Structures are given as C-alpha cells and as structure tokens.
CSV table of C-alpha atoms in Angstrom, one decimal:
chain,number,residue,atom,x,y,z
A,1,MET,CA,-9.0,-7.2,13.0
A,2,PRO,CA,-9.9,-10.5,11.4
A,3,PHE,CA,-6.2,-11.2,11.5
A,4,VAL,CA,-5.9,-10.8,15.2
A,5,PHE,CA,-9.0,-12.8,15.2
A,6,TRP,CA,-7.3,-15.7,13.4
A,7,LEU,CA,-4.6,-15.6,15.6
A,8,ASN,CA,-6.7,-16.4,18.5
A,9,ILE,CA,-8.0,-19.4,16.8
A,10,VAL,CA,-4.7,-20.8,15.5
A,11,LEU,CA,-2.9,-20.4,18.7
A,12,LYS,CA,-5.5,-22.2,20.9
A,13,GLY,CA,-3.8,-25.2,22.3
A,14,LYS,CA,-0.7,-24.5,20.5
A,15,LEU,CA,0.5,-21.6,23.0
A,16,ASN,CA,1.3,-22.1,26.7
A,17,ASN,CA,-2.2,-21.6,28.6
A,18,GLN,CA,-0.6,-18.4,30.5
A,19,PHE,CA,0.6,-16.8,27.4
A,20,TYR,CA,-2.7,-17.7,25.5
A,21,SER,CA,-4.7,-16.2,28.3
A,22,HIS,CA,-2.4,-13.0,28.2
A,23,PHE,CA,-2.9,-12.9,24.3
A,24,LYS,CA,-6.7,-13.1,24.8
A,25,LEU,CA,-6.6,-9.9,26.8
A,26,LEU,CA,-5.3,-7.9,23.8
A,27,VAL,CA,-7.7,-9.5,21.6
A,28,SER,CA,-10.8,-9.0,23.6
A,29,ALA,CA,-9.8,-5.4,24.1
A,30,LEU,CA,-9.1,-4.5,20.5
A,31,ARG,CA,-12.2,-6.5,19.5
A,32,ILE,CA,-14.3,-4.0,21.8
A,33,LEU,CA,-12.4,-0.9,20.8
A,34,VAL,CA,-12.8,-1.5,16.9
A,35,CYS,CA,-16.4,-1.9,16.9
A,36,ASP,CA,-18.7,1.0,16.7
A,37,ASN,CA,-21.4,-0.8,18.9
A,38,LEU,CA,-19.1,-1.9,21.5
A,39,CYS,CA,-16.3,0.7,21.9
A,40,GLN,CA,-18.4,3.1,23.8
A,41,ILE,CA,-20.5,0.7,25.8
A,42,HIS,CA,-17.5,-1.6,26.8
A,43,ASN,CA,-14.9,1.1,27.0
A,44,GLN,CA,-14.0,0.5,30.6
A,45,LEU,CA,-13.9,-3.2,30.1
A,46,ALA,CA,-11.2,-2.7,27.3
A,47,GLU,CA,-9.2,-0.2,29.7
A,48,THR,CA,-9.1,-2.8,32.3
A,49,PHE,CA,-7.9,-5.6,29.9
A,50,LEU,CA,-5.3,-3.4,28.4
A,51,LYS,CA,-3.9,-2.3,31.8
A,52,GLU,CA,-3.6,-6.1,32.7
A,53,PHE,CA,-2.2,-7.1,29.4
A,54,VAL,CA,0.5,-4.4,29.8
A,55,SER,CA,1.3,-5.1,33.5
A,56,GLN,CA,1.4,-9.1,32.7
A,57,TYR,CA,3.7,-8.1,29.8
A,58,SER,CA,6.6,-7.4,31.9
A,59,ILE,CA,6.2,-10.7,33.8
A,60,LEU,CA,6.1,-12.9,30.9
A,61,TYR,CA,8.3,-11.1,28.2
A,62,GLY,CA,10.5,-9.0,30.8
A,63,PRO,CA,10.4,-5.5,31.8
A,64,HIS,CA,13.1,-4.4,29.1
A,65,ASN,CA,10.6,-5.6,26.4
A,66,VAL,CA,7.7,-3.4,27.7
A,67,SER,CA,8.4,-0.6,24.9
A,68,TYR,CA,7.0,2.8,24.3
A,69,ASN,CA,4.3,1.1,21.9
A,70,VAL,CA,3.2,-1.6,24.5
A,71,HIS,CA,2.7,1.0,27.3
A,72,ASN,CA,0.7,3.1,24.5
A,73,LEU,CA,-2.0,0.5,24.5
A,74,VAL,CA,-3.5,1.6,27.9
A,75,HIS,CA,-4.3,5.0,26.3
A,76,LEU,CA,-6.4,3.9,23.4
A,77,PRO,CA,-9.8,3.5,25.2
A,78,MET,CA,-9.3,7.2,26.1
A,79,PHE,CA,-8.8,8.2,22.4
A,80,VAL,CA,-11.9,6.0,21.4
A,81,LYS,CA,-14.3,7.9,23.6
A,82,ILE,CA,-13.1,11.1,21.9
A,83,HIS,CA,-12.8,10.1,18.3
A,84,GLY,CA,-14.9,6.8,18.1
A,85,SER,CA,-13.7,3.3,17.1
A,86,LEU,CA,-10.2,2.7,16.2
A,87,ASP,CA,-10.8,2.7,12.5
A,88,ASN,CA,-11.8,6.2,12.7
A,89,PHE,CA,-8.3,7.6,13.5
A,90,SER,CA,-6.2,4.7,12.3
A,91,CYS,CA,-3.0,5.9,10.7
A,92,PHE,CA,-2.9,3.0,8.2
A,93,LYS,CA,-5.2,5.0,5.7
A,94,TYR,CA,-2.6,8.0,5.6
A,95,GLU,CA,0.2,5.7,5.2
A,96,ASN,CA,-1.5,3.9,2.5
A,97,TYR,CA,-2.4,7.2,0.9
A,98,LEU,CA,1.2,7.7,0.2
A,99,GLN,CA,1.0,5.5,-2.9
A,100,GLU,CA,-2.0,7.3,-4.4
A,101,ILE,CA,0.3,10.6,-4.0
A,102,LYS,CA,3.2,8.7,-5.7
A,103,LYS,CA,1.0,7.7,-8.6
A,104,SER,CA,-0.3,11.4,-9.1
A,105,ILE,CA,3.1,12.5,-9.8
A,106,LYS,CA,3.8,12.4,-13.6
A,107,SER,CA,6.8,14.8,-13.8
A,108,ALA,CA,9.8,15.5,-11.8
A,109,LYS,CA,9.8,19.4,-12.4
A,110,TYR,CA,7.0,20.4,-10.2
A,111,PRO,CA,6.2,17.6,-8.0
A,112,LEU,CA,4.5,19.6,-5.1
A,113,PRO,CA,2.0,21.7,-7.5
A,114,GLU,CA,1.1,18.6,-9.3
A,115,ILE,CA,0.2,16.6,-6.3
A,116,THR,CA,-1.7,19.6,-5.0
A,117,ASN,CA,-3.6,20.0,-8.2
A,118,ARG,CA,-4.6,16.0,-8.1
A,119,ILE,CA,-5.8,16.4,-4.6
A,120,ILE,CA,-8.0,19.3,-5.3
A,121,GLU,CA,-9.5,17.5,-8.3
A,122,LYS,CA,-10.1,14.6,-6.1
A,123,GLN,CA,-11.9,16.6,-3.6
A,124,LYS,CA,-14.2,18.4,-6.1
A,125,HIS,CA,-15.1,14.9,-7.6
A,126,CYS,CA,-15.8,13.5,-4.2
A,127,LEU,CA,-18.0,16.5,-3.2
A,128,SER,CA,-20.1,16.3,-6.5
A,129,GLU,CA,-20.7,12.5,-5.8
A,130,LYS,CA,-21.7,13.4,-2.2
A,131,TYR,CA,-24.9,15.0,-3.6
A,132,GLN,CA,-25.8,12.3,-6.0
A,133,ILE,CA,-28.5,10.2,-5.1
A,134,SER,CA,-27.0,6.6,-4.8
A,135,ASN,CA,-29.0,3.3,-4.8
A,136,PRO,CA,-28.9,1.7,-1.4
A,137,VAL,CA,-29.1,-1.5,-2.9
A,138,THR,CA,-27.3,-3.0,-5.9
A,139,VAL,CA,-27.3,-6.6,-7.1
A,140,GLY,CA,-24.9,-8.9,-9.2
A,141,LYS,CA,-25.9,-10.9,-12.3
A,142,GLU,CA,-29.2,-12.9,-12.1
A,143,VAL,CA,-28.9,-16.4,-11.9
A,144,SER,CA,-30.9,-19.2,-13.7
A,145,ILE,CA,-31.1,-22.1,-11.1
A,146,LYS,CA,-34.1,-24.1,-10.2
A,147,ILE,CA,-35.0,-23.6,-6.7
A,148,VAL,CA,-37.5,-26.0,-4.7
A,149,SER,CA,-39.0,-23.7,-2.2
A,150,PRO,CA,-42.4,-22.5,-1.2
A,151,TYR,CA,-41.1,-18.7,-1.1
A,152,VAL,CA,-40.0,-18.9,-4.8
A,153,SER,CA,-42.1,-18.9,-7.9
A,154,LEU,CA,-41.1,-18.9,-11.7
A,155,ALA,CA,-41.8,-15.2,-12.0
A,156,ASP,CA,-39.2,-14.3,-9.2
A,157,LYS,CA,-35.5,-13.2,-9.9
A,158,ILE,CA,-32.7,-14.9,-8.2
A,159,TYR,CA,-29.3,-13.1,-7.9
A,160,GLU,CA,-26.0,-14.1,-6.8
A,161,LYS,CA,-25.0,-11.3,-5.0
A,162,ILE,CA,-26.2,-8.1,-3.2
A,163,THR,CA,-24.4,-5.0,-2.1
A,164,LEU,CA,-26.2,-3.0,1.0
A,165,GLN,CA,-24.5,0.4,0.5
A,166,ASP,CA,-25.7,1.7,3.9
A,167,LEU,CA,-24.1,-1.2,5.7
A,168,ASN,CA,-20.9,-1.1,3.3
A,169,ILE,CA,-21.5,-5.1,2.9
A,170,THR,CA,-21.7,-7.3,0.1
A,171,ILE,CA,-23.6,-10.8,0.4
A,172,ASN,CA,-22.5,-13.3,-2.2
A,173,THR,CA,-24.3,-16.8,-2.0
A,174,SER,CA,-21.4,-18.4,-4.1
A,175,LYS,CA,-18.7,-17.7,-1.6
A,176,ILE,CA,-18.5,-19.1,1.7
A,177,LYS,CA,-16.8,-16.0,3.2
A,178,ASP,CA,-19.6,-13.8,1.9
A,179,LYS,CA,-22.8,-15.5,2.9
A,180,TYR,CA,-23.0,-15.4,6.7
A,181,VAL,CA,-24.6,-12.5,8.5
A,182,MET,CA,-26.1,-11.4,11.9
A,183,LEU,CA,-29.6,-10.1,11.6
A,184,LYS,CA,-30.9,-7.3,14.0
A,185,ASN,CA,-32.7,-9.9,16.3
A,186,GLN,CA,-29.0,-11.2,17.0
A,187,ASN,CA,-29.5,-14.4,15.0
A,188,ILE,CA,-26.6,-15.6,13.0
A,189,VAL,CA,-27.7,-17.0,9.7
A,190,VAL,CA,-26.4,-18.3,6.3
A,191,VAL,CA,-27.8,-16.7,3.3
A,192,ARG,CA,-28.9,-19.3,0.7
A,193,HIS,CA,-30.8,-17.1,-2.0
A,194,ILE,CA,-31.3,-13.6,-3.0
A,195,MET,CA,-34.5,-12.8,-4.7
A,196,LYS,CA,-36.9,-10.1,-5.8
A,197,ARG,CA,-40.6,-10.8,-6.5
A,198,GLN,CA,-42.0,-9.5,-9.7
A,199,ASN,CA,-44.2,-6.8,-8.2
A,200,GLU,CA,-42.2,-5.9,-5.3
A,201,PHE,CA,-39.4,-3.1,-5.1
A,202,GLU,CA,-37.8,-4.8,-1.8
A,203,PHE,CA,-35.3,-7.5,-2.0
A,204,LYS,CA,-35.5,-10.7,-0.1
A,205,ILE,CA,-33.1,-13.3,1.2
A,206,ILE,CA,-33.8,-16.8,1.9
A,207,VAL,CA,-31.8,-18.1,4.9
A,208,GLN,CA,-31.3,-20.7,7.7
A,209,LYS,CA,-30.5,-19.8,11.3
A,210,PHE,CA,-27.9,-21.5,13.4
A,211,PHE,CA,-29.3,-23.1,16.6
A,212,ASN,CA,-26.4,-23.1,18.9
A,213,CYS,CA,-24.3,-20.2,19.0
A,214,LEU,CA,-22.1,-21.0,22.1
A,215,ASN,CA,-19.1,-19.1,23.5
A,216,PHE,CA,-15.6,-19.7,21.9
A,217,TYR,CA,-14.0,-18.7,25.3
A,218,PHE,CA,-15.2,-17.5,28.7
A,219,SER,CA,-12.3,-15.5,29.8
A,220,PRO,CA,-11.2,-12.8,30.0
A,221,THR,CA,-14.9,-12.3,29.1
A,222,PRO,CA,-17.5,-14.6,27.4
A,223,SER,CA,-16.9,-14.2,23.8
A,224,SER,CA,-20.5,-13.8,23.1
A,225,ASN,CA,-20.4,-10.5,24.6
A,226,LEU,CA,-18.0,-9.5,21.9
A,227,GLU,CA,-20.2,-11.2,19.3
A,228,THR,CA,-17.9,-14.1,18.6
A,229,PHE,CA,-19.5,-17.5,18.7
A,230,ASN,CA,-18.7,-21.2,18.2
A,231,ILE,CA,-21.3,-22.8,16.1
A,232,ASN,CA,-22.4,-26.4,14.9
A,233,THR,CA,-22.9,-26.0,11.3
A,234,ALA,CA,-25.0,-29.0,10.9
A,235,LEU,CA,-27.7,-27.7,13.5
A,236,LEU,CA,-29.7,-25.4,11.2
A,237,SER,CA,-33.2,-24.4,11.0
A,238,ASP,CA,-35.6,-24.8,7.9
A,239,GLU,CA,-35.1,-22.1,5.3
A,240,PHE,CA,-37.3,-18.8,6.0
A,241,ILE,CA,-37.5,-15.7,4.0
A,242,ILE,CA,-36.7,-12.2,5.3
A,243,SER,CA,-36.0,-8.6,4.1
A,244,VAL,CA,-32.5,-7.6,3.5
A,245,THR,CA,-33.4,-4.5,5.7
A,246,GLU,CA,-33.1,-7.2,8.8
A,247,VAL,CA,-29.4,-7.7,8.0
A,248,LYS,CA,-27.3,-6.1,11.0
A,249,TYR,CA,-23.6,-7.1,10.3
A,250,LYS,CA,-21.6,-9.4,7.9
A,251,CYS,CA,-19.8,-12.5,9.6
A,252,PHE,CA,-16.3,-13.5,9.4
A,253,PHE,CA,-16.5,-17.2,9.2
A,254,VAL,CA,-13.8,-19.7,10.2
A,255,PRO,CA,-14.4,-23.4,9.5
A,256,ILE,CA,-12.7,-25.5,12.3
A,257,SER,CA,-13.9,-29.1,11.3
A,258,ASN,CA,-16.6,-30.6,9.4
A,259,GLU,CA,-19.4,-29.5,11.8
A,260,THR,CA,-17.7,-26.7,13.5
A,261,ALA,CA,-16.9,-23.0,12.8
A,262,ILE,CA,-16.0,-19.9,14.7
A,263,VAL,CA,-18.0,-16.8,13.8
A,264,THR,CA,-17.5,-13.2,14.7
A,265,THR,CA,-19.4,-10.1,13.3
A,266,LEU,CA,-17.6,-7.5,11.3
A,267,CYS,CA,-19.2,-4.7,13.3
A,268,HIS,CA,-17.3,-1.9,12.0
A,269,GLY,CA,-18.6,-2.5,8.4
A,270,ILE,CA,-15.3,-2.3,6.6
A,271,ALA,CA,-13.0,-5.5,5.8
A,272,GLU,CA,-14.7,-6.5,2.8
C-alpha cells in the first residue's frame, strides 16, 4: 500500500487531471480495504469507488483493456466483508513462501517427504512459541546523550528505539521513517526521545504534535477520512511526555518540501 500511496503523490500535477482523478478512485478504495479499522466501516464506499473506477476504465483506456483482473476489482469489498482486510487473504505470502520451500530441499532424491518434514518441524516450533510469554515491549541500545528537558532527569534511561509487539511496529528516533506515529486521540506526532524512569516499569516517549493536519485531496473523499494528511512540519507544539500505550499506528512519512510532508497511517500494522 505505501507504494500505491507514493504513486499518488508522484503523479499529482504530472498526470492529466481526468486520469489522475481516476487513479485516486483506485488508491482510495485500496486504502480503505487494506486497513483493519476502515475496511468494514467504509466497505460500501470502497465498492462505489471501484465500480466507478472500472466503469471509467473502458472510457479512458478502451473497452478492450478491461481485462478479467480489472473487472475483479469490484468483487474485493465483498471478500473483505468475509475475510477481513486485504492482507488477510493476499496471495503474495503464499507465493513468497515458495522460496522457503525451495531452501528446505537439500537432496533431489526425496523432495516431497523432505518438504513435508521441514514444514511439520516449523509448525511444531511455532506452536511452542505461541505458549511462551513474550515481552510486549522491547528496546534497542541505550544512548548516552544530554537532553535539556523538564521531563528527563540524570537517572532516566534514554533509548534509540522501541518495538511494540502488540502493534507490530518499531519506533526509532534516529530514522526519519520510523519516528512518526498517530496517537489514540488521532494526533499525529514526531517522537523525539524514548525513555524509562528509574523506578517505573512503563516506557515513555517525548513527542511533539503537528498543529495543522490538512487534507491532501478532497475527492473522491477527503483524505483525512482515510487517515492521510498534508502537514506543515514547521508548525509543532512544545515537547510533552506520554506513555507508549497511547500509540495507535505508525505513520508513513513523505517529505514534499522543507516545510511540507504527506503522512498516512500504516493502519494494518505490517509494512515495517
């Protein structure tokens, strides 16, 4: 999905308006269907967009180009109602697994029994891991930097990155792609520091909130409805401290200029 989202930015102003509006129908529909929190709520909207996309496709590109795969798009919302977001039943993971099968073959004599044995071994290993208690939060290396902040004392520990297992996301303050998140109150923030106080179990993050989260586009639906925003990176709040439990989603951040960026949430919790 980030790749399609990136195309949406790259093509703006470079593609004929009629073709660009047509492409946004596809982007908006897929954005809805790939997100766990949007695919059921806005399922009907996605179906409307895809039907319009297929209908306009024959006008813009010719009826002979409306292939079986193009027509199949209109059925995606129905399957999402049954199976959940698109990532739940994507065939890419099965196709990608072929390389795992290939690697498991060490002899040409009995390939099928060998593949079967390796799969059974992996299943047993995964089953044993399932019942192990995993740490919901893991942190990277501790960093020794001097921070001038009312929220940090000399006894506090500062970390470069933190992984939230339940959300399947990693926040890394040293990488621009890994330090933007949406909070449960819908605010978009940039994470400045990750910390843990001496006598506290809970990890905290020091963040700054973006004041102006505007729409990137308004049709076929305002982009804010799809958790995609145009932000001014220069308009930030003062730093404040919150618990990592307030994080809702990681964000995909695309700088457009020195003071402008497009941000969209990775609401399916994959694409790390």
